[in-house]
Coordinates of C-alpha atoms and ligand atoms in Angstrom, one line a residue:
Chain A
X1 CA 7.4 26.6 11.9
X2 CA 5.2 23.5 12.7
X3 CA 5.7 20.3 11.0
X4 CA 2.6 18.7 11.9
X5 CA -0.2 21.2 13.2
X6 CA -2.4 18.4 14.1
X7 CA -4.9 20.1 16.1
X8 CA -5.8 21.9 12.7
X9 CA -6.9 18.7 11.7
X10 CA -6.2 16.6 8.4
X11 CA -5.1 18.9 5.4
X12 CA -7.6 17.5 3.1
X13 CA -10.2 19.1 0.7
X14 CA -13.2 20.1 2.9
X15 CA -15.5 19.4 0.0
X16 CA -16.2 15.4 -0.1
X17 CA -16.8 15.5 -4.0
X18 CA -13.6 17.7 -4.9
X19 CA -11.6 15.2 -2.7
X20 CA -12.9 12.3 -4.6
X21 CA -12.0 14.4 -7.7
X22 CA -8.4 15.1 -6.3
X23 CA -7.9 11.1 -5.5
X24 CA -9.2 10.5 -9.3
X25 CA -7.2 12.6 -10.9
X26 CA -3.8 11.5 -8.8
X27 CA -4.9 7.8 -9.7
X28 CA -5.6 8.4 -13.5
X29 CA -2.2 10.6 -14.0
X30 CA -0.4 8.1 -12.2
X31 CA -1.4 5.3 -14.6
X32 CA -1.0 7.7 -17.6
X33 CA 2.4 8.3 -16.7
X34 CA 3.2 4.5 -15.7
X35 CA 2.3 3.0 -19.3
X36 CA 3.6 6.3 -21.1
X37 CA 6.9 5.8 -19.1
X38 CA 7.1 2.5 -20.6
X39 CA 5.6 2.9 -23.8
X40 CA 8.1 0.5 -25.6
X41 CA 6.3 -2.3 -23.6
X42 CA 2.6 -0.7 -24.0
X43 CA 2.1 1.2 -27.0
X44 CA 4.6 -0.1 -29.6
X45 CA 3.8 -3.7 -29.6
X46 CA 0.1 -3.1 -31.0
X47 CA 1.4 -0.6 -33.5
X48 CA 3.9 -3.3 -35.0
X49 CA 1.7 -6.3 -34.8
X50 CA -0.9 -4.6 -36.8
X51 CA 1.2 -3.2 -39.4
X52 CA 2.2 -6.7 -40.0
X53 CA -1.6 -7.8 -40.3
X54 CA -2.1 -5.1 -42.7
X55 CA 0.9 -5.8 -44.7
X56 CA 0.5 -9.9 -44.8
X57 CA -3.6 -9.9 -44.7
X58 CA -4.4 -6.6 -46.5
X59 CA -1.5 -6.1 -49.0
X60 CA -0.1 -9.7 -49.8
X61 CA -2.9 -12.0 -49.3
X62 CA -6.0 -9.8 -49.4
X63 CA -6.4 -9.7 -53.0
X64 CA -6.9 -13.2 -53.3
X65 CA -9.2 -13.2 -50.5
X66 CA -11.5 -10.8 -52.5
X67 CA -14.4 -8.5 -51.0
X68 CA -16.0 -9.1 -47.7
X69 CA -19.3 -7.8 -47.1
X70 CA -19.0 -5.6 -50.3
X71 CA -15.7 -4.0 -48.6
X72 CA -12.2 -4.2 -49.7
X73 CA -10.8 -6.9 -47.5
X74 CA -7.9 -4.8 -46.3
X75 CA -10.8 -2.3 -45.3
X76 CA -13.1 -4.8 -43.6
X77 CA -10.2 -6.0 -41.0
X78 CA -9.4 -2.2 -39.6
X79 CA -12.2 -2.3 -37.2
X80 CA -11.2 -5.6 -35.9
X81 CA -7.8 -4.8 -35.6
X82 CA -8.2 -1.8 -34.0
X83 CA -10.8 -3.2 -31.6
X84 CA -8.6 -6.1 -30.6
X85 CA -5.8 -3.6 -29.6
X86 CA -8.2 -1.7 -27.4
X87 CA -9.3 -5.0 -25.7
X88 CA -5.8 -6.3 -25.3
X89 CA -4.2 -3.0 -24.1
X90 CA -7.2 -1.6 -21.5
X91 CA -7.3 -5.1 -20.0
X92 CA -3.4 -5.4 -19.4
X93 CA -3.3 -2.1 -18.2
X94 CA -5.2 -2.5 -15.4
X95 CA -4.5 -6.1 -14.8
X96 CA -0.8 -5.7 -14.7
X97 CA -0.8 -2.1 -12.8
X98 CA -3.3 -3.2 -10.1
X99 CA -1.6 -6.8 -9.8
X100 CA 1.9 -4.9 -9.2
X101 CA 0.5 -2.8 -6.6
X102 CA -0.8 -6.0 -4.8
X103 CA 2.7 -7.7 -5.1
X104 CA 4.5 -4.9 -4.1
X105 CA 2.1 -3.8 -1.6
X106 CA 1.7 0.0 -2.4
X107 CA -1.9 -1.0 -2.9
X108 CA -1.7 0.0 0.8
X109 CA -1.3 3.6 0.0
X110 CA -5.2 3.5 -1.4
X111 CA -6.2 1.3 1.4
X112 CA -5.1 3.2 4.2
X113 CA -6.1 6.7 2.1
X114 CA -10.3 7.9 2.8
X115 CA -10.6 6.9 -1.0
X116 CA -14.0 5.0 -1.5
X117 CA -13.8 1.9 -3.4
X118 CA -15.7 3.0 -6.4
X119 CA -13.6 6.2 -6.9
X120 CA -10.4 3.5 -6.4
X121 CA -12.2 1.5 -9.2
X122 CA -13.0 4.3 -11.5
X123 CA -9.3 5.5 -11.5
X124 CA -7.9 2.2 -12.8
X125 CA -10.5 1.8 -15.2
X126 CA -9.8 5.5 -16.6
X127 CA -6.2 4.4 -16.9
X128 CA -7.3 1.5 -18.8
X129 CA -9.5 3.4 -20.9
X130 CA -6.4 6.0 -21.5
X131 CA -4.1 3.3 -22.8
X132 CA -7.1 1.3 -24.8
X133 CA -7.8 4.6 -26.6
X134 CA -4.3 5.8 -27.2
X135 CA -3.2 2.3 -28.7
X136 CA -6.4 2.5 -30.5
X137 CA -5.7 5.9 -32.1
X138 CA -2.1 4.4 -32.9
X139 CA -3.6 1.4 -34.9
X140 CA -5.8 3.7 -36.6
X141 CA -2.8 5.9 -37.8
X142 CA -1.2 2.9 -39.2
X143 CA -4.4 1.9 -40.6
X144 CA -4.9 5.4 -42.6
X145 CA -1.4 4.5 -44.2
X146 CA -2.8 1.4 -45.6
X147 CA -6.3 1.8 -46.6
X148 CA -8.7 4.7 -47.1
X149 CA -11.5 4.4 -44.7
X150 CA -13.7 7.5 -43.6
X151 CA -15.4 7.2 -40.5
X152 CA -19.0 6.4 -41.1
X153 CA -20.6 7.4 -37.8
X154 CA -18.2 9.2 -35.5
X155 CA -20.4 8.8 -32.5
X156 CA -21.0 5.3 -32.9
X157 CA -17.2 4.3 -33.7
X158 CA -16.2 6.6 -30.3
X159 CA -19.0 5.1 -28.1
X160 CA -17.9 1.4 -29.0
X161 CA -14.5 2.1 -28.1
X162 CA -14.9 4.2 -24.8
X163 CA -17.3 1.4 -23.6
X164 CA -15.0 -1.5 -24.8
X165 CA -12.1 0.0 -23.3
X166 CA -14.4 0.2 -19.8
X167 CA -15.6 -3.3 -20.1
X168 CA -12.0 -4.5 -20.5
X169 CA -10.6 -2.6 -18.1
X170 CA -13.1 -4.1 -15.7
X171 CA -12.4 -7.7 -16.5
X172 CA -8.9 -6.7 -15.9
X173 CA -9.6 -5.1 -12.6
X174 CA -11.5 -8.5 -11.6
X175 CA -8.4 -11.0 -12.8
X176 CA -6.1 -8.5 -10.9
X177 CA -7.8 -9.2 -7.5
X178 CA -7.6 -12.7 -8.1
X179 CA -4.4 -13.1 -9.3
X180 CA -1.6 -14.6 -7.0
X181 CA 1.3 -14.4 -9.4
X182 CA 2.4 -12.7 -12.6
X183 CA 1.4 -16.2 -14.4
X184 CA -2.2 -15.4 -13.3
X185 CA -2.1 -12.1 -15.0
X186 CA -1.4 -13.8 -18.5
X187 CA -3.7 -16.7 -18.6
X188 CA -7.0 -15.1 -19.6
X189 CA -5.4 -12.7 -22.0
X190 CA -3.9 -15.7 -23.8
X191 CA -6.8 -18.2 -23.1
X192 CA -9.8 -16.3 -23.2
X193 CA -9.6 -13.1 -24.8
X194 CA -7.2 -13.9 -27.7
X195 CA -9.4 -16.8 -29.0
X196 CA -12.7 -14.8 -28.4
X197 CA -11.3 -11.9 -30.4
X198 CA -10.2 -14.0 -33.4
X199 CA -13.4 -15.9 -33.5
X200 CA -15.5 -12.5 -32.6
X201 CA -15.1 -11.9 -36.6
X202 CA -11.9 -9.8 -36.9
X203 CA -10.7 -11.4 -40.3
X204 CA -14.0 -12.6 -41.4
X205 CA -18.1 -11.9 -41.4
X206 CA -19.9 -14.6 -39.6
X207 CA -22.1 -15.3 -42.6
X208 CA -19.1 -16.9 -43.8
X209 CA -19.4 -19.8 -41.1
X210 CA -21.2 -23.0 -41.6
X211 CA -23.4 -24.0 -39.0
X212 CA -23.5 -24.5 -35.7
X213 CA -20.4 -22.3 -35.7
X214 CA -22.6 -19.3 -37.1
X215 CA -25.1 -19.6 -34.1
X216 CA -22.6 -20.2 -31.6
X217 CA -20.5 -17.4 -32.4
X218 CA -23.6 -15.3 -31.2
X219 CA -22.4 -16.0 -27.7
X220 CA -19.2 -14.5 -28.1
X221 CA -19.8 -11.0 -26.8
X222 CA -16.5 -9.6 -28.6
X223 CA -18.5 -10.3 -31.5
X224 CA -21.1 -7.7 -30.7
X225 CA -18.7 -5.1 -30.2
X226 CA -16.5 -5.7 -33.3
X227 CA -19.5 -5.4 -35.5
X228 CA -20.9 -2.5 -33.8
X229 CA -17.5 -0.9 -34.3
X230 CA -17.5 -2.0 -38.1
X231 CA -20.9 -0.4 -38.4
X232 CA -19.5 2.6 -37.0
X233 CA -16.5 2.8 -39.0
X234 CA -17.6 1.3 -42.4
X235 CA -21.5 1.2 -42.1
X236 CA -21.8 -2.5 -42.2
X237 CA -22.5 -4.9 -39.4
X238 CA -23.6 -8.7 -39.0
X239 CA -25.4 -7.5 -35.7
X240 CA -28.2 -5.2 -35.2
X241 CA -26.8 -1.9 -33.5
X242 CA -29.1 -1.9 -30.3
X243 CA -28.2 -5.5 -29.0
X244 CA -24.5 -4.8 -29.4
X245 CA -25.0 -1.7 -27.1
X246 CA -27.3 -3.3 -24.8
X247 CA -25.2 -6.4 -24.5
X248 CA -22.2 -4.0 -23.8
X249 CA -24.2 -2.3 -21.1
X250 CA -25.1 -5.3 -19.5
X251 CA -21.5 -6.7 -19.2
X252 CA -20.5 -3.0 -17.9
X253 CA -23.1 -3.2 -15.1
X254 CA -22.2 -6.8 -14.0
X255 CA -18.5 -6.5 -13.9
X256 CA -18.6 -3.2 -12.3
X257 CA -21.1 -4.6 -9.8
X258 CA -18.8 -7.5 -9.0
X259 CA -15.7 -5.5 -9.2
X260 CA -17.0 -3.3 -6.4
X261 CA -18.2 -6.3 -4.3
X262 CA -15.0 -7.7 -4.4
X263 CA -13.3 -4.3 -3.3
X264 CA -15.9 -3.9 -0.5
X265 CA -15.2 -7.6 1.1
X266 CA -11.6 -7.0 0.5
X267 CA -10.9 -10.2 -1.5
X268 CA -7.2 -10.6 -2.5
X269 CA -6.1 -7.4 -1.1
X270 CA -7.0 -7.6 2.5
X271 CA -6.4 -10.2 5.4
Chain B
X1 CA -10.2 13.0 24.1
X2 CA -9.5 9.7 23.1
X3 CA -7.2 9.3 19.8
X4 CA -8.0 5.6 19.6
X5 CA -10.2 3.4 21.5
X6 CA -10.3 -0.4 20.6
X7 CA -12.8 -2.3 22.2
X8 CA -12.9 -6.3 22.4
X9 CA -11.1 -6.3 18.9
X10 CA -10.4 -9.9 17.7
X11 CA -8.9 -11.1 14.7
X12 CA -8.9 -14.6 13.5
X13 CA -6.7 -15.0 10.1
X14 CA -8.2 -17.6 7.3
X15 CA -5.9 -20.3 8.5
X16 CA -7.6 -20.3 12.0
X17 CA -4.8 -18.4 13.8
X18 CA -6.3 -16.2 16.4
X19 CA -3.8 -13.3 16.8
X20 CA -5.8 -11.0 18.7
X21 CA -8.3 -11.9 21.6
X22 CA -10.7 -9.3 22.8
X23 CA -8.3 -6.5 23.0
X24 CA -9.2 -3.3 25.0
X25 CA -7.2 -0.1 24.6
X26 CA -7.2 3.4 25.0
X27 CA -5.0 6.1 24.0
X28 CA -5.5 9.8 25.2
X29 CA -5.3 12.6 22.5
X30 CA -1.8 14.0 22.5
X31 CA -0.1 10.9 24.0
X32 CA 3.3 9.4 23.2
X33 CA 2.2 5.8 23.4
X34 CA 4.4 2.6 22.9
X35 CA 2.8 -1.0 22.0
X36 CA 5.5 -3.6 23.3
X37 CA 5.6 -7.2 22.7
X38 CA 7.4 -10.1 21.3
X39 CA 7.2 -11.1 17.6
X40 CA 3.8 -12.5 16.5
X41 CA 2.3 -10.8 19.7
X42 CA -0.2 -9.2 17.4
X43 CA 1.1 -5.9 17.3
X44 CA 0.8 -5.5 13.5
X45 CA -2.4 -7.3 13.4
X46 CA -3.7 -4.3 15.8
X47 CA -2.2 -1.5 13.7
X48 CA -3.6 -3.0 10.5
X49 CA -7.0 -3.5 11.8
X50 CA -7.0 0.4 13.1
X51 CA -5.7 1.6 9.5
X52 CA -7.9 -0.5 7.5
X53 CA -5.5 -2.8 6.1
X54 CA -6.7 -6.1 7.8
X55 CA -10.4 -7.1 8.5
X56 CA -11.3 -7.6 11.9
X57 CA -13.3 -10.5 13.0
X58 CA -15.1 -8.9 16.0
X59 CA -15.1 -5.3 18.0
X60 CA -14.7 -1.9 17.6
X61 CA -12.4 0.8 16.6
X62 CA -13.0 4.1 17.3
X63 CA -10.5 6.9 16.2
X64 CA -11.1 10.4 17.6
X65 CA -14.8 9.4 18.2
X66 CA -15.2 8.1 14.5
X67 CA -16.2 4.7 14.3
X68 CA -14.1 2.7 12.1
X69 CA -17.5 1.1 10.6
X70 CA -19.5 4.0 10.3
X71 CA -17.4 6.4 9.3
X72 CA -14.3 4.7 8.0
X73 CA -13.5 7.8 5.7
X74 CA -13.0 10.2 8.5
X75 CA -11.2 7.3 10.4
X76 CA -8.6 7.4 7.7
X77 CA -8.2 10.7 7.0
X78 CA -6.9 11.2 10.7
X79 CA -4.0 8.6 10.9
X80 CA -0.7 8.3 9.2
X81 CA 0.9 4.9 9.3
X82 CA 4.6 3.8 8.8
X83 CA 4.5 0.0 8.3
X84 CA 6.7 -2.3 9.3
X85 CA 7.7 -3.6 5.9
X86 CA 8.4 -1.3 3.0
X87 CA 5.3 -0.8 0.9
X88 CA 6.2 1.6 -2.1
X89 CA 6.6 1.4 -5.8
X90 CA 10.3 0.9 -5.9
X91 CA 10.4 2.6 -9.3
X92 CA 8.7 5.7 -8.6
X93 CA 11.1 8.9 -7.6
X94 CA 10.8 9.5 -3.9
X95 CA 9.0 12.7 -4.3
X96 CA 6.2 11.1 -6.3
X97 CA 5.7 8.5 -3.6
X98 CA 4.8 11.4 -1.1
X99 CA 2.5 13.0 -3.9
X100 CA 0.7 10.4 -4.7
X101 CA -0.4 9.9 -1.4
X102 CA -1.2 13.0 -0.3
X103 CA -3.7 13.0 -3.8
X104 CA -5.1 9.5 -2.6
X105 CA -6.1 11.6 0.6
X106 CA -7.5 14.4 -1.0
X107 CA -5.0 17.0 -0.2
X108 CA -5.1 19.6 -2.9
X109 CA -1.8 19.5 -5.3
X110 CA -0.6 23.1 -4.4
X111 CA -1.0 22.3 -0.9
X112 CA 0.8 18.8 -1.2
X113 CA 3.4 20.2 -3.0
X114 CA 3.9 22.3 -0.3
X115 CA 4.0 20.0 2.5
X116 CA 6.0 17.3 0.4
X117 CA 9.2 19.9 0.3
X118 CA 8.8 20.9 4.0
X119 CA 8.7 17.1 5.0
X120 CA 11.4 15.9 2.6
X121 CA 14.0 18.7 4.0
X122 CA 12.9 18.4 7.7
X123 CA 13.6 14.5 7.2
X124 CA 16.6 15.3 5.0
X125 CA 15.5 13.9 1.9
X126 CA 15.1 16.7 -0.3
X127 CA 18.0 16.3 -2.3
X128 CA 17.2 13.0 -3.2
X129 CA 13.6 13.6 -4.1
X130 CA 13.9 12.6 -7.9
X131 CA 15.9 9.5 -6.9
X132 CA 13.9 6.0 -7.4
X133 CA 13.0 4.5 -4.3
X134 CA 15.0 1.3 -4.9
X135 CA 18.0 3.4 -5.1
X136 CA 17.6 4.8 -1.5
X137 CA 19.1 3.0 1.5
X138 CA 17.3 1.7 3.9
X139 CA 17.4 4.5 6.5
X140 CA 16.2 7.0 3.8
X141 CA 13.3 4.3 2.7
X142 CA 12.1 4.6 6.2
X143 CA 12.2 8.6 6.9
X144 CA 10.3 8.6 3.4
X145 CA 8.0 6.4 4.8
X146 CA 7.4 9.0 7.4
X147 CA 7.1 11.6 5.2
X148 CA 4.4 10.0 3.6
X149 CA 2.6 9.2 6.3
X150 CA 2.4 12.8 7.5
X151 CA 1.8 14.3 4.3
X152 CA -2.1 14.9 4.9
X153 CA -1.3 16.0 8.4
X154 CA -2.9 13.5 10.8
X155 CA -3.9 13.8 14.2
X156 CA -2.9 10.2 14.8
X157 CA 0.6 9.0 13.4
X158 CA 1.0 5.5 14.0
X159 CA 4.7 3.7 13.5
X160 CA 5.6 0.1 13.2
X161 CA 9.0 -0.4 14.6
X162 CA 10.0 2.5 12.7
X163 CA 13.7 2.3 13.6
X164 CA 14.3 -1.4 12.7
X165 CA 17.5 -1.9 10.7
X166 CA 18.3 1.8 11.1
X167 CA 21.8 3.0 12.3
X168 CA 22.3 4.6 15.6
X169 CA 22.7 8.2 14.2
X170 CA 19.7 8.1 12.0
X171 CA 17.5 6.3 14.9
X172 CA 18.3 9.7 17.0
X173 CA 17.2 12.2 14.8
X174 CA 14.2 10.1 14.0
X175 CA 13.3 9.9 17.6
X176 CA 14.2 14.1 17.4
X177 CA 11.8 14.2 14.9
X178 CA 8.7 12.3 16.7
X179 CA 9.5 14.1 19.9
X180 CA 8.9 17.3 18.0
X181 CA 5.5 16.4 16.3
X182 CA 4.6 14.8 19.5
X183 CA 5.2 18.2 21.3
X184 CA 3.1 20.3 18.5
X185 CA 0.3 18.0 19.7
X186 CA 0.4 15.1 17.3
X187 CA -0.7 11.5 18.9
X188 CA 1.8 8.9 18.4
X189 CA 1.7 5.1 18.9
X190 CA 4.4 3.2 18.3
X191 CA 5.8 -0.4 18.6
X192 CA 9.4 -1.0 19.0
X193 CA 11.8 -3.9 19.7
X194 CA 14.4 -1.3 20.9
X195 CA 12.9 -1.0 24.1
X196 CA 15.0 1.8 25.3
X197 CA 13.4 3.7 22.6
X198 CA 9.7 3.3 24.5
X199 CA 11.9 4.2 27.5
X200 CA 13.5 7.3 26.0
X201 CA 10.1 8.7 24.0
X202 CA 7.0 7.1 25.4
X203 CA 4.5 8.4 28.4
X204 CA 2.3 5.2 28.2
X205 CA 2.9 1.9 27.5
X206 CA 0.9 -1.3 26.6
X207 CA 2.4 -4.6 26.7
X208 CA 0.7 -7.3 24.3
X209 CA 1.1 -11.1 23.9
X210 CA -0.5 -13.7 22.6
X211 CA -2.8 -11.3 21.2
X212 CA -3.9 -10.0 24.7
X213 CA -2.7 -7.1 26.6
X214 CA -1.0 -8.1 29.6
X215 CA -0.8 -4.5 31.2
X216 CA -1.7 -1.0 30.3
X217 CA 0.4 1.6 32.5
X218 CA 2.8 4.4 32.5
X219 CA 6.5 4.2 31.8
X220 CA 7.3 6.0 35.1
X221 CA 5.3 3.3 37.4
X222 CA 6.7 0.5 35.2
X223 CA 10.5 1.2 35.9
X224 CA 9.3 2.1 39.9
X225 CA 8.2 -1.5 39.5
X226 CA 11.9 -2.7 39.3
X227 CA 13.4 -4.7 42.2
X228 CA 16.7 -4.8 41.3
X229 CA 18.9 -3.3 38.9
X230 CA 22.4 -4.7 37.5
X231 CA 25.2 -2.7 36.5
X232 CA 28.5 -3.8 34.9
X233 CA 31.8 -1.8 36.3
X234 CA 34.8 -1.5 34.9
X235 CA 37.6 -1.2 37.4
X236 CA 40.9 0.8 37.6
X237 CA 43.2 -1.7 38.4
X238 CA 42.6 -5.5 39.2
X239 CA 40.6 -6.8 42.5
X240 CA 41.5 -10.3 43.2
X241 CA 39.4 -10.5 46.4
X242 CA 35.8 -9.2 46.5
X243 CA 34.8 -7.6 49.5
X244 CA 31.5 -8.1 50.8
X245 CA 29.3 -5.1 51.0
X246 CA 25.8 -5.1 52.4
X247 CA 22.8 -4.5 50.0
X248 CA 24.8 -5.3 47.0
X249 CA 25.8 -8.4 45.4
X250 CA 29.0 -8.7 43.7
X251 CA 30.4 -11.0 41.3
X252 CA 33.7 -11.1 39.3
X253 CA 33.4 -11.2 35.2
X254 CA 37.2 -11.0 35.2
X255 CA 39.7 -9.3 37.2
X256 CA 38.8 -5.8 36.1
X257 CA 35.2 -6.0 35.5
X258 CA 32.4 -6.5 37.8
X259 CA 28.9 -7.0 38.1
X260 CA 26.6 -5.9 40.7
X261 CA 23.1 -5.9 41.9
X262 CA 21.6 -3.3 43.4
X263 CA 18.4 -3.9 45.4
X264 CA 15.8 -1.0 45.4
X265 CA 16.3 0.4 48.4
X266 CA 19.7 1.1 47.9
X267 CA 21.3 4.0 45.9
X268 CA 24.7 3.9 43.4
X269 CA 26.0 7.0 45.9
X270 CA 26.0 4.1 48.2
X271 CA 27.6 1.5 46.1
X272 CA 30.8 3.9 45.4
X273 CA 31.1 4.8 48.9
X274 CA 31.4 0.9 50.0
X275 CA 34.0 0.1 47.1
X276 CA 35.6 3.4 47.8
X277 CA 36.4 2.5 51.6
X278 CA 37.5 -1.0 50.0
X279 CA 40.0 0.8 47.7
X280 CA 38.3 -0.1 44.5
X281 CA 38.3 2.6 42.0
X282 CA 35.6 2.5 38.9
X283 CA 36.5 3.7 35.5
X284 CA 33.0 3.3 34.2
X285 CA 29.8 1.7 34.7
X286 CA 26.8 0.8 32.4
X287 CA 23.2 -1.1 32.8
X288 CA 23.8 -4.9 32.3
X289 CA 20.3 -5.4 31.0
X290 CA 18.0 -2.8 29.7
X291 CA 15.6 -2.1 32.6
X292 CA 12.3 -2.0 30.3
X293 CA 13.4 -5.5 28.7
X294 CA 13.8 -7.3 32.1
X295 CA 10.5 -5.6 33.1
X296 CA 9.2 -6.8 30.2
X297 CA 10.3 -10.0 30.1
X298 CA 9.0 -10.6 33.9
X299 CA 5.7 -9.1 32.3
X300 CA 5.3 -11.6 29.6
X301 CA 6.0 -14.3 32.1
X302 CA 3.8 -13.4 34.6
X303 CA 1.0 -12.9 31.9
X304 CA 1.9 -16.5 30.4
X305 CA 1.4 -18.0 34.3
X306 CA -1.8 -16.4 34.4
X307 CA -3.1 -17.6 31.1
X308 CA -1.9 -20.9 30.3
Ligands
LIG1 N1 -1.8 -12.9 7.2 C1 -1.7 -13.8 8.1 N2 -2.2 -15.2 7.9 C2 -2.1 -15.8 9.1 N3 -1.6 -15.4 10.2 C3 -0.9 -14.5 10.3 C4 -0.8 -13.4 9.5 N4 -0.2 -12.3 10.0 C5 0.2 -12.7 11.0 N5 -0.2 -13.8 11.3 C6 0.4 -14.3 12.7 O1 -0.6 -13.7 13.5 C7 0.5 -13.8 14.8 C8 0.5 -12.0 15.2 O2 1.2 -11.4 14.0 P1 1.6 -9.8 14.0 O3 0.8 -8.9 14.2 O4 2.4 -9.7 12.8 O5 2.8 -9.7 15.3 P2 3.6 -8.7 15.8 O6 3.4 -7.4 14.6 O7 3.6 -8.2 17.1 O8 5.1 -9.6 15.2 C9 1.7 -14.3 14.4 O9 1.4 -15.6 15.0 C10 1.5 -14.3 13.1 O10 2.1 -15.5 12.5
LIG2 MG1 4.7 -6.8 13.5

C-alpha cells in the first residue's frame, strides 16, 4: 500500500470554500476544546467573582444605595457584570491562546498551511466569542439566582453580546501579535480593560457623575456597550442605542482591518 | 518538471545579517536531494522562505510551477515540512497534533482520520496516539513531525536535519521510510549534519555556505572527485617495522593499528596483496573519515578562497 502517493496531488478538499470551512472548524473546535479542558482557569473565576459582586453589592450594601435609574441596584448592575465577563474572557482567550502558539512556535503549523489570514483570524475570534458567550451565560445564570430580571429585548441583548465579544477578541489578537512575553499579555487587561470597564458604568449611571467626568466618560467605548446591553436586558440606557451600535461597528472594522494588515506583514510571527 | 525552483533568493534579517545571497537552486520532481552546509550556512533560512515561515528579502520561489507570491496557497498545499526544532503544542495528544494539521490544510475530517492512523502505524506511534506530546521521547517527537508533515499527502517533503539527536536504530527506520516515500514519487529535500545520511539516501546535492550555493552536483560525481581515501586497519598480531609499499602511504597508530592512504589509481585489492606479501594480516578496516565529509570540507574551503 502506498504511504504517500504524491502524484495524486495533495489530499485537500478541491473546493476552496469547503477547504476554508474545514480550516475554520478545526481552529474553532481546537479553541473550544482548549478552554473547556481548563475550565477551572477559564470559566470558574468569572462565575465566582460575579457571585461575590452580587452578594456584596446586591444583597449586603445594595439596599443602602437605593434605586438607580428606577431599578433596584442589584438589577442595575447585572448587565455590566455580564458584559465585563464577556469582555475579559473573549480578550484573554485569544491573547493567551495565540500568544502561546507563538511562544511554543506551533503557530508555524498554521503558517505553513494554505489557510488564508482571514480564516486564521476568524477561527481565533470565534474561539474568543465562544468563551465570552459561555462565561457570559454562566454569569447570567448566577444573576438569575439573585435577581428577577426578564430580558427586555432579546435581539439587542444577543447582538451586543456577540459584537462585544468579537471586538475584544480582535483586541486580544492584536495584543498577542505584539506580545513578546507572558507579561505583555496581562498588561492591557489589567491597566486598560479593567479601568475602562469599571469607569464604563458597570456600577453607576453616568448621570450621577459631576462634570467634566460625565462628558469624559463618553470617550470610553465600553460605556456604549454596557448601556446598549443594559437597554437590551432592562430597557434603560444613558446612550442612544443606534450610536452604541455605530461605535461598536466602527471599532470592529478598524481592529479587524488592522489585525489582517499585521498578519499580512507577518509582524511578530515571521522573521 | 521542477519540484522547486529558487531564483536569486536573498534574505537579510532584521539585525542586518545577510543569511542568503542570490541563491539559485533547482530540484527535479522525484529527486532525493540533500542540502549540505555547516551551521549558520543558511539552510534553515532557505527552507523557512520556501515554507512561508520566513519572509524573503528578494528573489523568486516556485514550487511545482506555482509562484510563492502569486499562488501562496497552491505552494503551501504541495509542501510538507519537518522543521529543525520541535514546534508543536506540548499539551496535546499526538493524534490531535496530526489531525489539527490536516484540518488547517483543509483535508476532510474522514480522510484525515484514515491517513493519520496509517501514518502513525507506519511510524510506530499508533500505540502512543493519546499520549501528550511532552511525554514522547525525542525520537518519537521527530517521527510525529514526519507524520504531521505527510498528513495532507504533499508532493514535496522538506526535512531540516530530521535525524538530529535520534539514535541509530530509529535513524535507520526513518531512512527506510524516506526511501519508501521517495520511491512512490515524493520529492524529498533534506538538510543534514550526518553526512553519511546524504551519501546513503540522496541522488543530488547542493553545498551551501555563507548564504551562497558553493556547488550543485550529484553524489556519484562528487564522490568520484575524491583523490585519496584514508582507511584504518586493525591487524592480526603486531607489526613493528612498516614495509614500504608503492602507491600506499602507511602510518602506525599503534603496533596493531595502521592508517593507510590509497590514491585514486589504486585499489583495496592491491593494498591487500601488498600487505599479504609482507606477511601482514588484516582483521578489519574502516574509513577513517567520512568521504563526503572530507569532500565537503574541501569544497567549503575552496569556496571560501574564491569569495573572500
Ligand atoms: N531570526 C534571525 N535573526 C537574525 N539572524 C538569524 C536569524 N535566524 C538565523 N539567523 C542567522 O542567519 C544565518 C543562517 O542561519 P540558518 O539559516 O539557521 O543556518 P543553518 O540552518 O544552515 O544552520 C546564521 O548566521 C544565523 O545566525
Ligand atoms: Mg538549520
